[in-house]
Short mmCIF file of C-alpha atoms in Angstrom, two decimals:
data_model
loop_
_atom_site.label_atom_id
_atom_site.label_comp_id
_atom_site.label_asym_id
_atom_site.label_seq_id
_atom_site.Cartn_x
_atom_site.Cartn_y
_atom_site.Cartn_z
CA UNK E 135 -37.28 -91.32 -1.34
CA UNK E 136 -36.83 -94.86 -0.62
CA UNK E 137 -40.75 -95.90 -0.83
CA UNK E 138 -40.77 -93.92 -4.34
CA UNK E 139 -38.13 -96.24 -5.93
CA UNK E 140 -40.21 -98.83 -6.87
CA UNK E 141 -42.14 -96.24 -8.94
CA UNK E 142 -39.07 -94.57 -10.11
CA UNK E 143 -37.83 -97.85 -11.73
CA UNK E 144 -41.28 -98.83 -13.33
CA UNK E 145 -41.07 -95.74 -15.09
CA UNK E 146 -37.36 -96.35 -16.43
CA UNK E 147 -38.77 -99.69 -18.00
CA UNK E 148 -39.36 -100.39 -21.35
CA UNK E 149 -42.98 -100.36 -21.99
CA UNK E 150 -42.90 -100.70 -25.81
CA UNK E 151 -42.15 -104.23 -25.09
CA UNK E 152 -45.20 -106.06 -24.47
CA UNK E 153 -43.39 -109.49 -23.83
CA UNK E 154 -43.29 -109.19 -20.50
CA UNK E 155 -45.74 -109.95 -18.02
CA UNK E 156 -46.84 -106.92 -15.44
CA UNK E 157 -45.79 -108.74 -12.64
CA UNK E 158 -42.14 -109.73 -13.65
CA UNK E 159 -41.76 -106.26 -14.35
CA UNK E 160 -43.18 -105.66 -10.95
CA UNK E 161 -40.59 -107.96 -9.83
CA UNK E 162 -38.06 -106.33 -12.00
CA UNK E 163 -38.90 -103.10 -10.36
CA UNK E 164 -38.65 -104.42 -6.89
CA UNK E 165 -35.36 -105.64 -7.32
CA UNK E 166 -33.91 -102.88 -8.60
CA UNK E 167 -34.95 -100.58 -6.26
CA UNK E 168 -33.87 -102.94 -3.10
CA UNK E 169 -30.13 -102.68 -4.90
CA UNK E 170 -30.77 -99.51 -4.91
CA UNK E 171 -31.81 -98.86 -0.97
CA UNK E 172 -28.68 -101.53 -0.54
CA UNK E 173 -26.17 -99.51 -2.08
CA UNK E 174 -27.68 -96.35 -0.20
CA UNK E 175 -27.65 -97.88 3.09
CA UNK E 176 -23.89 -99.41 2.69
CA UNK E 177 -23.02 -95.79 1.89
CA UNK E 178 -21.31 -94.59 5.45
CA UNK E 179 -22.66 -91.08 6.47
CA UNK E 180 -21.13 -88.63 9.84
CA UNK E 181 -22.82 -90.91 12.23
CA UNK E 182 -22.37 -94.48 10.95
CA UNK E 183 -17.94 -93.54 10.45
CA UNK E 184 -17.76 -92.74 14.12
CA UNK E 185 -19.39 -96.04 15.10
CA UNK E 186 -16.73 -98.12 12.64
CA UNK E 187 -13.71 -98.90 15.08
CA UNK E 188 -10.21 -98.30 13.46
CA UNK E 189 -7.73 -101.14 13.51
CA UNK E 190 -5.37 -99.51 16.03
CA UNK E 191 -3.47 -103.25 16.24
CA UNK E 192 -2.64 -102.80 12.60
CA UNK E 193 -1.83 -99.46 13.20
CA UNK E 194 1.07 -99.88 15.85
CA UNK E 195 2.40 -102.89 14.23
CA UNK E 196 2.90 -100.82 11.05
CA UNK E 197 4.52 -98.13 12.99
CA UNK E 198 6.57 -100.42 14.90
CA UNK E 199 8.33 -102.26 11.57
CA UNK E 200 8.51 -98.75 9.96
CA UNK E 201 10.43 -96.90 12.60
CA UNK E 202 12.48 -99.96 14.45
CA UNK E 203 13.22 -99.81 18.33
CA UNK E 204 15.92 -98.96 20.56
CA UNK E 205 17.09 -101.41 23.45
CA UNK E 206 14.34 -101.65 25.80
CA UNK E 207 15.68 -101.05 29.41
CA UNK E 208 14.87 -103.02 32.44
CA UNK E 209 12.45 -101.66 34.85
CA UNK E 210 8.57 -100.16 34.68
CA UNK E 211 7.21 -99.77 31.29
CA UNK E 212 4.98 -97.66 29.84
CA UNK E 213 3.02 -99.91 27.04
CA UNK E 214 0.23 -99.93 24.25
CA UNK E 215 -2.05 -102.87 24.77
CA UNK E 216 -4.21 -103.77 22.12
CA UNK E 217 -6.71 -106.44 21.44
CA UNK E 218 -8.35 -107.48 18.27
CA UNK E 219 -11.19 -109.82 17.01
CA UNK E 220 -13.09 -110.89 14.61
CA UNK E 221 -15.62 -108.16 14.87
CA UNK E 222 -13.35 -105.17 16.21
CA UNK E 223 -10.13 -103.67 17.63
CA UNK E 224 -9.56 -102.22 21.13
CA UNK E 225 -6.00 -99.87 22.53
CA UNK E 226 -5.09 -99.30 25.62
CA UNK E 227 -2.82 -97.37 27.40
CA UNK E 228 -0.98 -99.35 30.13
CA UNK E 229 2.40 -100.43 32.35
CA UNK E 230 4.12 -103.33 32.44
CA UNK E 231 7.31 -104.42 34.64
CA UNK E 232 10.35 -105.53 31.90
CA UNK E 233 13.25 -107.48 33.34
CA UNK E 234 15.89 -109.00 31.31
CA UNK E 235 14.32 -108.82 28.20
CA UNK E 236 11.05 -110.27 29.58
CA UNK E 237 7.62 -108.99 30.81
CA UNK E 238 6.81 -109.80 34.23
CA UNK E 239 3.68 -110.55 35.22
CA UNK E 240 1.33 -108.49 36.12
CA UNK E 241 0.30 -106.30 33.32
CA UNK E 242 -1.37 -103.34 34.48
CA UNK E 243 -4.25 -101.20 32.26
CA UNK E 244 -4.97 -97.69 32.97
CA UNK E 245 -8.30 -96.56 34.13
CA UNK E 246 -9.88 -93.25 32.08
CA UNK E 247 -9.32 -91.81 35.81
CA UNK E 248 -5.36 -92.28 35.43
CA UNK E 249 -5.26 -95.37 37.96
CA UNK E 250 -3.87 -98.57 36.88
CA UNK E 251 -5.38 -101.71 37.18
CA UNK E 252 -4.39 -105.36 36.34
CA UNK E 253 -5.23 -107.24 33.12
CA UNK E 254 -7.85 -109.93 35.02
CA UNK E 255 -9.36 -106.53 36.73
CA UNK E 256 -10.28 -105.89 33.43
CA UNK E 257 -12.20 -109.43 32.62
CA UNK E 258 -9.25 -110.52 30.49
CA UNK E 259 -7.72 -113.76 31.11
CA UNK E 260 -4.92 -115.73 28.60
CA UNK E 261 -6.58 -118.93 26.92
CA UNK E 262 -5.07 -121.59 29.53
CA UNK E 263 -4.06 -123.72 26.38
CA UNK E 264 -2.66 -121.27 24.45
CA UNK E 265 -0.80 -120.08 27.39
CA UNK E 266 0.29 -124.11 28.11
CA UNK E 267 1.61 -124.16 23.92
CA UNK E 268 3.27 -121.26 24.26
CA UNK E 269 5.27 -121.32 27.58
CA UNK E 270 7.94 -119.16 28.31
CA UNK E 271 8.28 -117.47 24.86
CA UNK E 272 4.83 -115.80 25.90
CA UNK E 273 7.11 -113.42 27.91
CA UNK E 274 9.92 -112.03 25.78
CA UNK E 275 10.07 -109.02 23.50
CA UNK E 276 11.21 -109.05 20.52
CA UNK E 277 11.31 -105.60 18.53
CA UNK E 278 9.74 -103.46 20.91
CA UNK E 279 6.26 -105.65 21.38
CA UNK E 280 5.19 -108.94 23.22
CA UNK E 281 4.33 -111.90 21.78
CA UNK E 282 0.86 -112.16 20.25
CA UNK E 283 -1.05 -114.15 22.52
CA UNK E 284 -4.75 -114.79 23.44
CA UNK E 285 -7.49 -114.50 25.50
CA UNK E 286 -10.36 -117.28 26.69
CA UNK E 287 -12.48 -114.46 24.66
CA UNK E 288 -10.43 -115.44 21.63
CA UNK E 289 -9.34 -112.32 21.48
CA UNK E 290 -5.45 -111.86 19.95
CA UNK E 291 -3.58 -108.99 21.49
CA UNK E 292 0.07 -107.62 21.89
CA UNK E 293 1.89 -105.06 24.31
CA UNK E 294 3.69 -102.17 22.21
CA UNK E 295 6.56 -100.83 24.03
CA UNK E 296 6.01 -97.29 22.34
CA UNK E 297 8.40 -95.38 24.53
CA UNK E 298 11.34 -97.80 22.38
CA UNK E 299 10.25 -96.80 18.88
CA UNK E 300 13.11 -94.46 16.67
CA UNK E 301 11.94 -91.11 16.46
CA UNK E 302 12.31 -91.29 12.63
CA UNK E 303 11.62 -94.00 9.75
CA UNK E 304 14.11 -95.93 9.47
CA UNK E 305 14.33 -95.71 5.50
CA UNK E 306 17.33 -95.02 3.53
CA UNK E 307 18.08 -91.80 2.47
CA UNK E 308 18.07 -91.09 -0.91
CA UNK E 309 21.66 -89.34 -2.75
CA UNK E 310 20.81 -85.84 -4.44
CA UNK E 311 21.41 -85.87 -7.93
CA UNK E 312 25.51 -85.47 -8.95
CA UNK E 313 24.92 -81.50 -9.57
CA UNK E 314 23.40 -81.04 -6.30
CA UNK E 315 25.54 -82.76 -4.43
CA UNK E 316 28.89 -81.54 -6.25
CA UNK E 317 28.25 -78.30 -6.08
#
C-alpha cells in the first residue's frame, strides 16, 4: 500500500495542465504520499497503545485533590511512589515509616515478588542539590503526598499516601428541585 502511493497521487493530479514540469509533479507526488505514510504511521494501532506509558503521576494527583485525605496516622505506611520524566511515567507500590507528620527515611519499594526493598536498592538517589535547597520541608506531608522532589536522574517523583484518601469525591451535593424535595 505504502510503495503504491506515489502512483496513487500521480493519478489524482491534474494532467490537463501542462504548466507544470514532470518532475515537480513528481515532487508533488512524493510529498503527498510521505504525508500520507506520516499520518498512517502516527495513527496508534493494538500494539503501538500498549507500548505508550500512562501518566499514573497525573493520575494520583488528580485523585488525590478530587477526593481529599483523612489525618494520616503515625507509624508504617503503605504508599504510591511515582516517578516522572520527560520521556515517561513510572508507579510503584511501596512503604514508608510516617512520624509526626513526616516521612522517615528509608523509603522502601516493593519487589514484583512481594519483598520490599529501599529506594537506593532500586538505583534511585535524591539530586544532592536539590535535596541541600530543599531541606527539611523534603520530609513533610501535606494532603496525603510528599513533597515533589528529585532524583540525580532528573527524574521528579512524589509518595501518595493512598490508604488516607476519602472514600468519596468530595463535591457538593446538589439540592433536588423544590417538588422533589417538598414532597
Amino acid at each position: 500500500m505504502i510503495s503504491a502511493m506515489p502512483m496513487i497521487v500521480l493519478g489524482q493530479l491534474d494532467t490537463t495542465k501542462k504548466a507544470v514540469p514532470d518532475s515537480a509533479r513528481l515532487k508533488i507526488a512524493a510529498d503527498s504520499a510521505k504525508k500520507i505514510v506520516d499520518t498512517v504511521a502516527k495513527k496508534p494501532d493494538s500494539s503501538s497503545v500498549a507500548a505508550t506509558p500512562m501518566n499514573c503521576y497525573k493520575q494520583w494527583l488528580d485523585v488525590f485533590s478530587e477526593r481529599g485525605v483523612k489525618p494520616l496516622t503515625d507509624g508504617m505506611q503503605e504508599v504510591v511512589i511515582a516517578f516522572k520524566s520527560k520521556e515517561s511515567c513510572h508507579c510503584y507500590m511501596g512503604r514508608v515509616q510516617v512520624a509526626g507528620g513526616k516521612i522517615t527515611a528509608p523509603l522502601y519499594v516493593q519487589t514484583e515478588g512481594g519483598d520490599y526493598k529501599t529506594f537506593t536498592a532500586m538505583g534511585k538517589k535524591l539530586d544532592p542539590e536539590f535535596l541541600a535547597a530543599q531541606g527539611d520541608a523534603l520530609w513533610h506531608i501535606t494532603n496525603g503526598m510528599s513533597a515533589l522532589f528529585q532524583t540525580v536522574d532528573q527524574e521528579y517523583g512524589r509518595v501518595f499516601f493512598y490508604k488516607s484518601l476519602n472514600k468519596n469525591k468530595q463535591a457538593n451535593k446538589e439540592a433536588p428541585s423544590p417538588a422533589d424535595l417538598l414532597k
